[in-house]
Amino acid sequence: MKTIWITGGSSGIGFATAEIFLKNNWRVIISSSNIQKLEDAKKRMNNKVSTNNLYILKCDISLENEVKKIISKIENDIAKIDIALLNAAAYSPNKNQNFDIANYKLLLDVNLKGTLYCINSLKDFMQGRDNIIAIVSSPIGYRGWPTSGAYGMTKAAQLNLAESLYFDFKKLNINVKVINPGFIDTEATKLNSFKMPFLKSADFAAEKIYSGLVNKKNFEIFFPFFIVFIVKIMRILPYKIYFYIWKRLGNF
Ligand SMILES: NC(=O)c1ccc[n+]([C@@H]2O[C@H](COP(=O)([O-])OP(=O)(O)OC[C@H]3O[C@@H](n4cnc5c(N)ncnc54)[C@H](OP(=O)(O)O)[C@@H]3O)[C@@H](O)[C@H]2O)c1
């Protein structure tokens, strides 16, 4: 039986992905910063799929020592990790376009430093095993979007990090992948006040992630195709055109 560890598995994309891996007979470990949310998640999952192979472990990824402890607990007491899905993130849209340093620090701590702490401990255990570390970033990381400075900054850094580690971790025999979902209906995106184009369910995202991780060799897993493809085009536009499009879209 293979094992996946999913950070941020108590809700949204992480929760739905845990469910689909369980259905496919994987051993699944979900973690998040809140044990109560994890217990509730397990109960909700229990209604749909057998949770005999589900483990829940509290792990606040912004706490380096906690991350180290949990990863060695999984590896030593539960099972060797075949896939680490680094999905946990904090999100807070900046509706008023005010520069809020506390929000920048929070998102840096969770989304970026947290991801780094996980990778740092995972690499010691996973090297030489030809397994996968997958980082859930976002197409927002391709370019700077209005009202998304803090979140976008962390996602851009994750994307750049994944690209670098794709090369560097080859010598450790660890496969690094990045996952870039379009708009997915979760607790996070409920905070958005704008209409999200091509909004998809967390179950849709989970299916794409499952098949991308298990069946395909691609570095990037992205979905839904059309919206992410448009953002990819925006990525290569000259600044003048890029800024003009945003001006037309939202008077930014
Ligand atoms: N939804 C979208 O449209 C979308 C699009 C592109 C990318 N993404 C990315 O997809 C991933 C999942 O997002 P989601 O939409 O599913 O959001 P979500 O429902 O809010 O889930 C976020 C998860 O992260 C956990 N988390 C937050 N802070 C944490 C911390 N300090 N330590 C450990 N876990 C923590 C949360 O659990 P606790 O609160 O219990 O800690 C929760 O399980 C994120 O990386 C997000 O950036 C989402």
mmCIF file of C-alpha atoms and ligand atoms in Angstrom:
data_model
loop_
_atom_site.group_PDB
_atom_site.id
_atom_site.type_symbol
_atom_site.label_atom_id
_atom_site.label_comp_id
_atom_site.label_asym_id
_atom_site.label_seq_id
_atom_site.Cartn_x
_atom_site.Cartn_y
_atom_site.Cartn_z
ATOM 1 C CA MET A 1 0.000 0.000 0.000
ATOM 2 C CA LYS A 2 1.356 3.410 -0.987
ATOM 3 C CA THR A 3 1.298 6.457 1.267
ATOM 4 C CA ILE A 4 0.485 10.093 0.666
ATOM 5 C CA TRP A 5 0.907 12.906 3.193
ATOM 6 C CA ILE A 6 -1.323 15.905 2.506
ATOM 7 C CA THR A 7 -0.769 19.170 4.355
ATOM 8 C CA GLY A 8 -3.916 21.257 4.694
ATOM 9 C CA GLY A 9 -6.088 18.170 4.399
ATOM 10 C CA SER A 10 -8.856 19.381 6.710
ATOM 11 C CA SER A 11 -10.768 21.245 4.006
ATOM 12 C CA GLY A 12 -11.052 22.212 0.354
ATOM 13 C CA ILE A 13 -8.681 20.740 -2.212
ATOM 14 C CA GLY A 14 -6.614 18.821 0.371
ATOM 15 C CA PHE A 15 -9.714 17.163 1.858
ATOM 16 C CA ALA A 16 -11.143 16.145 -1.526
ATOM 17 C CA THR A 17 -7.757 14.826 -2.657
ATOM 18 C CA ALA A 18 -7.425 12.756 0.517
ATOM 19 C CA GLU A 19 -10.811 11.216 -0.224
ATOM 20 C CA ILE A 20 -9.916 10.188 -3.767
ATOM 21 C CA PHE A 21 -6.587 8.652 -2.688
ATOM 22 C CA LEU A 22 -8.395 6.681 0.043
ATOM 23 C CA LYS A 23 -10.917 5.431 -2.508
ATOM 24 C CA ASN A 24 -7.969 4.177 -4.565
ATOM 25 C CA ASN A 25 -6.563 2.198 -1.637
ATOM 26 C CA TRP A 26 -3.785 4.517 -0.582
ATOM 27 C CA ARG A 27 -2.739 5.088 3.005
ATOM 28 C CA VAL A 28 -3.506 8.770 3.583
ATOM 29 C CA ILE A 29 -2.169 11.078 6.262
ATOM 30 C CA ILE A 30 -3.795 14.492 6.479
ATOM 31 C CA SER A 31 -2.534 17.299 8.634
ATOM 32 C CA SER A 32 -3.483 20.878 9.389
ATOM 33 C CA SER A 33 -2.974 23.386 12.181
ATOM 34 C CA ASN A 34 -6.274 22.539 13.890
ATOM 35 C CA ILE A 35 -6.916 19.072 15.356
ATOM 36 C CA GLN A 36 -10.648 19.714 15.761
ATOM 37 C CA LYS A 37 -10.975 20.514 12.044
ATOM 38 C CA LEU A 38 -9.068 17.313 11.264
ATOM 39 C CA GLU A 39 -11.363 15.217 13.452
ATOM 40 C CA ASP A 40 -14.412 16.777 11.789
ATOM 41 C CA ALA A 41 -12.839 16.083 8.405
ATOM 42 C CA LYS A 42 -12.376 12.426 9.319
ATOM 43 C CA LYS A 43 -16.046 12.163 10.361
ATOM 44 C CA ARG A 44 -17.205 13.790 7.115
ATOM 45 C CA MET A 45 -15.001 11.453 5.106
ATOM 46 C CA ASN A 46 -16.225 8.435 7.029
ATOM 47 C CA ASN A 47 -19.694 8.969 5.539
ATOM 48 C CA LYS A 48 -18.366 8.451 2.023
ATOM 49 C CA VAL A 49 -15.313 6.191 2.136
ATOM 50 C CA SER A 50 -13.608 3.766 4.518
ATOM 51 C CA THR A 51 -11.232 5.663 6.801
ATOM 52 C CA ASN A 52 -9.327 2.592 8.042
ATOM 53 C CA ASN A 53 -6.232 3.852 6.220
ATOM 54 C CA LEU A 54 -6.652 7.495 7.163
ATOM 55 C CA TYR A 55 -4.417 9.115 9.776
ATOM 56 C CA ILE A 56 -4.864 12.635 11.114
ATOM 57 C CA LEU A 57 -1.955 14.547 12.612
ATOM 58 C CA LYS A 58 -1.874 18.129 13.802
ATOM 59 C CA CYS A 59 0.951 19.969 12.083
ATOM 60 C CA ASP A 60 1.177 23.737 11.841
ATOM 61 C CA ILE A 61 3.588 24.082 8.926
ATOM 62 C CA SER A 62 4.742 27.511 10.076
ATOM 63 C CA LEU A 63 6.389 25.844 13.110
ATOM 64 C CA GLU A 64 9.663 24.277 11.996
ATOM 65 C CA ASN A 65 10.031 21.930 14.966
ATOM 66 C CA GLU A 66 6.489 20.662 14.670
ATOM 67 C CA VAL A 67 7.034 19.924 10.976
ATOM 68 C CA LYS A 68 10.267 18.008 11.728
ATOM 69 C CA LYS A 69 8.561 16.007 14.476
ATOM 70 C CA ILE A 70 5.534 15.063 12.379
ATOM 71 C CA ILE A 71 7.541 13.998 9.348
ATOM 72 C CA SER A 72 9.771 11.750 11.413
ATOM 73 C CA LYS A 73 6.701 10.364 13.202
ATOM 74 C CA ILE A 74 5.097 9.487 9.864
ATOM 75 C CA GLU A 75 8.275 7.955 8.449
ATOM 76 C CA ASN A 76 9.221 6.011 11.599
ATOM 77 C CA ASP A 77 5.823 5.023 13.025
ATOM 78 C CA ILE A 78 3.341 4.971 10.137
ATOM 79 C CA ALA A 79 4.907 4.420 6.699
ATOM 80 C CA LYS A 80 7.411 5.753 4.200
ATOM 81 C CA ILE A 81 5.946 8.677 2.286
ATOM 82 C CA ASP A 82 5.546 8.042 -1.457
ATOM 83 C CA ILE A 83 3.930 11.397 -2.228
ATOM 84 C CA ALA A 84 4.105 14.549 -0.127
ATOM 85 C CA LEU A 85 1.392 16.967 -1.260
ATOM 86 C CA LEU A 86 2.345 20.365 0.138
ATOM 87 C CA ASN A 87 -1.069 21.951 -0.129
ATOM 88 C CA ALA A 88 -1.617 23.898 3.120
ATOM 89 C CA ALA A 89 -1.910 27.649 2.728
ATOM 90 C CA ALA A 90 -3.407 30.714 4.266
ATOM 91 C CA TYR A 91 -5.368 33.084 2.053
ATOM 92 C CA SER A 92 -6.690 36.591 2.571
ATOM 93 C CA PRO A 93 -7.603 38.800 -0.359
ATOM 94 C CA ASN A 94 -6.770 42.477 0.007
ATOM 95 C CA LYS A 95 -10.058 43.994 -1.112
ATOM 96 C CA ASN A 96 -9.041 47.575 -0.312
ATOM 97 C CA GLN A 97 -5.580 47.460 -1.865
ATOM 98 C CA ASN A 98 -4.051 48.626 1.442
ATOM 99 C CA PHE A 99 -0.540 47.463 2.238
ATOM 100 C CA ASP A 100 -0.919 45.363 5.409
ATOM 101 C CA ILE A 101 2.485 44.126 6.596
ATOM 102 C CA ALA A 102 0.924 41.721 9.136
ATOM 103 C CA ASN A 103 -0.848 39.902 6.334
ATOM 104 C CA TYR A 104 2.340 39.701 4.272
ATOM 105 C CA LYS A 105 4.185 38.227 7.256
ATOM 106 C CA LEU A 106 1.452 35.686 7.984
ATOM 107 C CA LEU A 107 1.292 34.450 4.408
ATOM 108 C CA LEU A 108 5.074 34.337 4.166
ATOM 109 C CA ASP A 109 5.242 32.287 7.365
ATOM 110 C CA VAL A 110 2.608 29.760 6.363
ATOM 111 C CA ASN A 111 2.745 29.519 2.587
ATOM 112 C CA LEU A 112 6.426 29.994 1.944
ATOM 113 C CA LYS A 113 8.405 29.247 5.087
ATOM 114 C CA GLY A 114 5.992 26.425 5.927
ATOM 115 C CA THR A 115 6.557 24.839 2.526
ATOM 116 C CA LEU A 116 10.321 25.208 2.972
ATOM 117 C CA TYR A 117 10.251 23.546 6.404
ATOM 118 C CA CYS A 118 8.358 20.591 4.940
ATOM 119 C CA ILE A 119 10.774 20.228 2.021
ATOM 120 C CA ASN A 120 13.808 20.489 4.290
ATOM 121 C CA SER A 121 12.704 17.581 6.474
ATOM 122 C CA LEU A 122 11.200 15.519 3.672
ATOM 123 C CA LYS A 123 14.373 15.544 1.565
ATOM 124 C CA ASP A 124 16.347 13.751 4.288
ATOM 125 C CA PHE A 125 13.857 10.899 4.387
ATOM 126 C CA MET A 126 12.798 10.757 0.738
ATOM 127 C CA GLN A 127 16.131 10.990 -1.058
ATOM 128 C CA GLY A 128 17.033 8.016 -3.227
ATOM 129 C CA ARG A 129 13.470 6.681 -3.283
ATOM 130 C CA ASP A 130 12.186 8.087 -6.614
ATOM 131 C CA ASN A 131 9.119 9.552 -4.877
ATOM 132 C CA ILE A 132 7.237 12.823 -5.336
ATOM 133 C CA ILE A 133 7.118 16.165 -3.574
ATOM 134 C CA ALA A 134 4.266 18.192 -5.097
ATOM 135 C CA ILE A 135 3.796 21.845 -4.224
ATOM 136 C CA VAL A 136 0.351 23.382 -4.645
ATOM 137 C CA SER A 137 0.988 26.854 -6.010
ATOM 138 C CA SER A 138 -1.414 28.908 -8.141
ATOM 139 C CA PRO A 139 -1.547 30.528 -11.586
ATOM 140 C CA ILE A 140 -1.646 33.794 -9.645
ATOM 141 C CA GLY A 141 2.063 33.131 -9.143
ATOM 142 C CA TYR A 142 2.705 33.558 -12.884
ATOM 143 C CA ARG A 143 2.310 37.355 -12.579
ATOM 144 C CA GLY A 144 1.335 40.107 -10.134
ATOM 145 C CA TRP A 145 -2.448 40.574 -9.864
ATOM 146 C CA PRO A 146 -4.208 43.540 -8.274
ATOM 147 C CA THR A 147 -5.253 43.006 -4.590
ATOM 148 C CA SER A 148 -3.098 39.867 -4.364
ATOM 149 C CA GLY A 149 0.331 41.135 -3.306
ATOM 150 C CA ALA A 150 0.761 38.974 -0.217
ATOM 151 C CA TYR A 151 -0.815 35.752 -1.495
ATOM 152 C CA GLY A 152 0.545 36.137 -5.042
ATOM 153 C CA MET A 153 4.049 36.779 -3.749
ATOM 154 C CA THR A 154 4.057 33.477 -1.863
ATOM 155 C CA LYS A 155 2.611 31.558 -4.813
ATOM 156 C CA ALA A 156 5.141 33.070 -7.247
ATOM 157 C CA ALA A 157 7.935 32.077 -4.874
ATOM 158 C CA GLN A 158 6.572 28.534 -4.549
ATOM 159 C CA LEU A 159 6.438 28.222 -8.318
ATOM 160 C CA ASN A 160 9.999 29.468 -8.744
ATOM 161 C CA LEU A 161 11.141 27.192 -5.921
ATOM 162 C CA ALA A 162 9.508 24.151 -7.515
ATOM 163 C CA GLU A 163 11.170 24.924 -10.858
ATOM 164 C CA SER A 164 14.591 25.200 -9.183
ATOM 165 C CA LEU A 165 14.155 22.090 -7.088
ATOM 166 C CA TYR A 166 12.962 20.153 -10.138
ATOM 167 C CA PHE A 167 16.583 20.363 -11.289
ATOM 168 C CA ASP A 168 18.393 20.228 -7.967
ATOM 169 C CA PHE A 169 16.482 17.317 -6.437
ATOM 170 C CA LYS A 170 17.145 15.073 -9.443
ATOM 171 C CA LYS A 171 20.471 14.217 -7.859
ATOM 172 C CA LEU A 172 18.586 13.172 -4.712
ATOM 173 C CA ASN A 173 16.232 11.080 -6.886
ATOM 174 C CA ILE A 174 13.194 13.068 -5.693
ATOM 175 C CA ASN A 175 10.631 14.169 -8.305
ATOM 176 C CA VAL A 176 9.380 17.690 -7.732
ATOM 177 C CA LYS A 177 6.062 18.761 -9.233
ATOM 178 C CA VAL A 178 3.904 21.852 -9.089
ATOM 179 C CA ILE A 179 0.111 22.048 -9.096
ATOM 180 C CA ASN A 180 -1.620 25.169 -10.415
ATOM 181 C CA PRO A 181 -5.398 25.087 -9.982
ATOM 182 C CA GLY A 182 -7.728 27.705 -11.444
ATOM 183 C CA PHE A 183 -10.625 28.917 -9.290
ATOM 184 C CA ILE A 184 -11.857 26.111 -7.028
ATOM 185 C CA ASP A 185 -14.853 26.442 -4.731
ATOM 186 C CA THR A 186 -13.393 26.143 -1.192
ATOM 187 C CA GLU A 187 -13.410 27.979 2.150
ATOM 188 C CA ALA A 188 -10.575 30.121 0.789
ATOM 189 C CA THR A 189 -12.314 31.323 -2.367
ATOM 190 C CA LYS A 190 -15.547 32.011 -0.434
ATOM 191 C CA LEU A 191 -13.625 35.098 0.751
ATOM 192 C CA ASN A 192 -13.489 36.463 -2.811
ATOM 193 C CA SER A 193 -16.031 39.169 -3.584
ATOM 194 C CA PHE A 194 -15.741 38.940 -7.378
ATOM 195 C CA LYS A 195 -17.326 36.432 -9.731
ATOM 196 C CA MET A 196 -14.775 33.699 -10.364
ATOM 197 C CA PRO A 197 -14.657 32.518 -13.987
ATOM 198 C CA PHE A 198 -14.713 28.753 -14.655
ATOM 199 C CA LEU A 199 -15.145 28.003 -10.933
ATOM 200 C CA LYS A 200 -14.826 24.255 -10.316
ATOM 201 C CA SER A 201 -15.500 22.000 -7.339
ATOM 202 C CA ALA A 202 -12.860 20.615 -4.987
ATOM 203 C CA ASP A 203 -13.770 17.124 -6.255
ATOM 204 C CA PHE A 204 -12.914 18.218 -9.794
ATOM 205 C CA ALA A 205 -9.532 19.488 -8.549
ATOM 206 C CA ALA A 206 -8.929 16.272 -6.613
ATOM 207 C CA GLU A 207 -9.494 14.099 -9.688
ATOM 208 C CA LYS A 208 -7.043 16.162 -11.723
ATOM 209 C CA ILE A 209 -4.476 16.028 -8.927
ATOM 210 C CA TYR A 210 -4.907 12.270 -8.478
ATOM 211 C CA SER A 211 -4.443 11.472 -12.147
ATOM 212 C CA GLY A 212 -1.617 14.001 -12.508
ATOM 213 C CA LEU A 213 0.300 12.547 -9.583
ATOM 214 C CA VAL A 214 -0.356 8.881 -10.179
ATOM 215 C CA ASN A 215 -0.573 8.487 -13.956
ATOM 216 C CA LYS A 216 1.429 11.286 -15.508
ATOM 217 C CA LYS A 217 5.050 12.311 -15.580
ATOM 218 C CA ASN A 218 4.466 16.051 -16.200
ATOM 219 C CA PHE A 219 6.157 18.617 -13.954
ATOM 220 C CA GLU A 220 3.099 20.890 -13.869
ATOM 221 C CA ILE A 221 -0.458 19.785 -13.157
ATOM 222 C CA PHE A 222 -2.868 22.566 -14.086
ATOM 223 C CA PHE A 223 -6.641 22.793 -14.473
ATOM 224 C CA PRO A 224 -9.163 23.712 -15.724
ATOM 225 C CA PHE A 225 -7.311 23.994 -19.009
ATOM 226 C CA PHE A 226 -8.959 27.076 -20.550
ATOM 227 C CA ILE A 227 -8.651 29.575 -17.680
ATOM 228 C CA VAL A 228 -5.104 28.561 -16.772
ATOM 229 C CA PHE A 229 -4.128 28.671 -20.440
ATOM 230 C CA ILE A 230 -5.362 32.287 -20.624
ATOM 231 C CA VAL A 231 -3.319 33.179 -17.542
ATOM 232 C CA LYS A 232 -0.306 31.500 -19.148
ATOM 233 C CA ILE A 233 -0.752 33.785 -22.182
ATOM 234 C CA MET A 234 -0.994 36.814 -19.868
ATOM 235 C CA ARG A 235 2.308 35.705 -18.359
ATOM 236 C CA ILE A 236 4.198 36.445 -21.562
ATOM 237 C CA LEU A 237 2.537 39.742 -22.507
ATOM 238 C CA PRO A 238 4.610 42.933 -22.407
ATOM 239 C CA TYR A 239 3.846 45.101 -19.323
ATOM 240 C CA LYS A 240 2.026 47.782 -21.334
ATOM 241 C CA ILE A 241 -0.515 45.293 -22.649
ATOM 242 C CA TYR A 242 -0.741 43.404 -19.333
ATOM 243 C CA PHE A 243 -1.491 46.570 -17.338
ATOM 244 C CA TYR A 244 -3.930 47.764 -19.998
ATOM 245 C CA ILE A 245 -5.936 44.524 -19.744
ATOM 246 C CA TRP A 246 -6.262 44.932 -15.963
ATOM 247 C CA LYS A 247 -7.317 48.545 -16.419
ATOM 248 C CA ARG A 248 -10.109 47.419 -18.736
ATOM 249 C CA LEU A 249 -11.057 44.513 -16.471
ATOM 250 C CA GLY A 250 -11.308 46.322 -13.160
ATOM 251 C CA ASN A 251 -10.183 49.912 -13.502
ATOM 252 C CA PHE A 252 -6.967 49.139 -11.613
HETATM 253 N N1 LIG B 1 -9.247 27.341 -4.113
HETATM 254 C C1 LIG B 1 -8.634 27.855 -5.174
HETATM 255 O O1 LIG B 1 -9.261 28.443 -6.072
HETATM 256 C C2 LIG B 1 -7.157 27.710 -5.311
HETATM 257 C C3 LIG B 1 -6.574 28.125 -6.534
HETATM 258 C C4 LIG B 1 -5.201 28.011 -6.693
HETATM 259 C C5 LIG B 1 -4.430 27.469 -5.675
HETATM 260 N N2 LIG B 1 -5.031 27.074 -4.507
HETATM 261 C C6 LIG B 1 -4.170 26.497 -3.482
HETATM 262 O O2 LIG B 1 -4.715 25.253 -3.090
HETATM 263 C C7 LIG B 1 -4.327 24.960 -1.746
HETATM 264 C C8 LIG B 1 -5.540 24.575 -0.928
HETATM 265 O O3 LIG B 1 -6.408 25.686 -0.867
HETATM 266 P P1 LIG B 1 -7.977 25.552 -0.630
HETATM 267 O O4 LIG B 1 -8.624 26.439 -1.617
HETATM 268 O O5 LIG B 1 -8.371 24.132 -0.542
HETATM 269 O O6 LIG B 1 -8.102 26.286 0.784
HETATM 270 P P2 LIG B 1 -8.746 25.878 2.193
HETATM 271 O O7 LIG B 1 -10.003 25.117 2.017
HETATM 272 O O8 LIG B 1 -8.754 27.149 2.961
HETATM 273 O O9 LIG B 1 -7.662 24.873 2.792
HETATM 274 C C9 LIG B 1 -6.459 25.322 3.325
HETATM 275 C C10 LIG B 1 -5.910 24.227 4.207
HETATM 276 O O10 LIG B 1 -4.655 24.656 4.735
HETATM 277 C C11 LIG B 1 -4.668 24.444 6.134
HETATM 278 N N3 LIG B 1 -3.792 25.377 6.814
HETATM 279 C C12 LIG B 1 -3.901 26.724 6.902
HETATM 280 N N4 LIG B 1 -2.906 27.224 7.646
HETATM 281 C C13 LIG B 1 -2.136 26.166 8.015
HETATM 282 C C14 LIG B 1 -0.953 26.021 8.791
HETATM 283 N N5 LIG B 1 -0.345 27.067 9.357
HETATM 284 N N6 LIG B 1 -0.439 24.778 8.969
HETATM 285 C C15 LIG B 1 -1.037 23.715 8.415
HETATM 286 N N7 LIG B 1 -2.158 23.775 7.696
HETATM 287 C C16 LIG B 1 -2.695 24.998 7.493
HETATM 288 C C17 LIG B 1 -6.128 24.600 6.530
HETATM 289 O O11 LIG B 1 -6.426 23.894 7.736
HETATM 290 P P3 LIG B 1 -6.384 24.518 9.223
HETATM 291 O O12 LIG B 1 -7.118 25.817 9.174
HETATM 292 O O13 LIG B 1 -7.051 23.456 10.013
HETATM 293 O O14 LIG B 1 -4.931 24.662 9.574
HETATM 294 C C18 LIG B 1 -6.806 23.905 5.378
HETATM 295 O O15 LIG B 1 -6.818 22.517 5.594
HETATM 296 C C19 LIG B 1 -3.599 26.200 -1.245
HETATM 297 O O16 LIG B 1 -2.209 26.022 -1.393
HETATM 298 C C20 LIG B 1 -4.080 27.290 -2.193
HETATM 299 O O17 LIG B 1 -3.155 28.338 -2.292
HETATM 300 C C21 LIG B 1 -6.369 27.178 -4.311
#
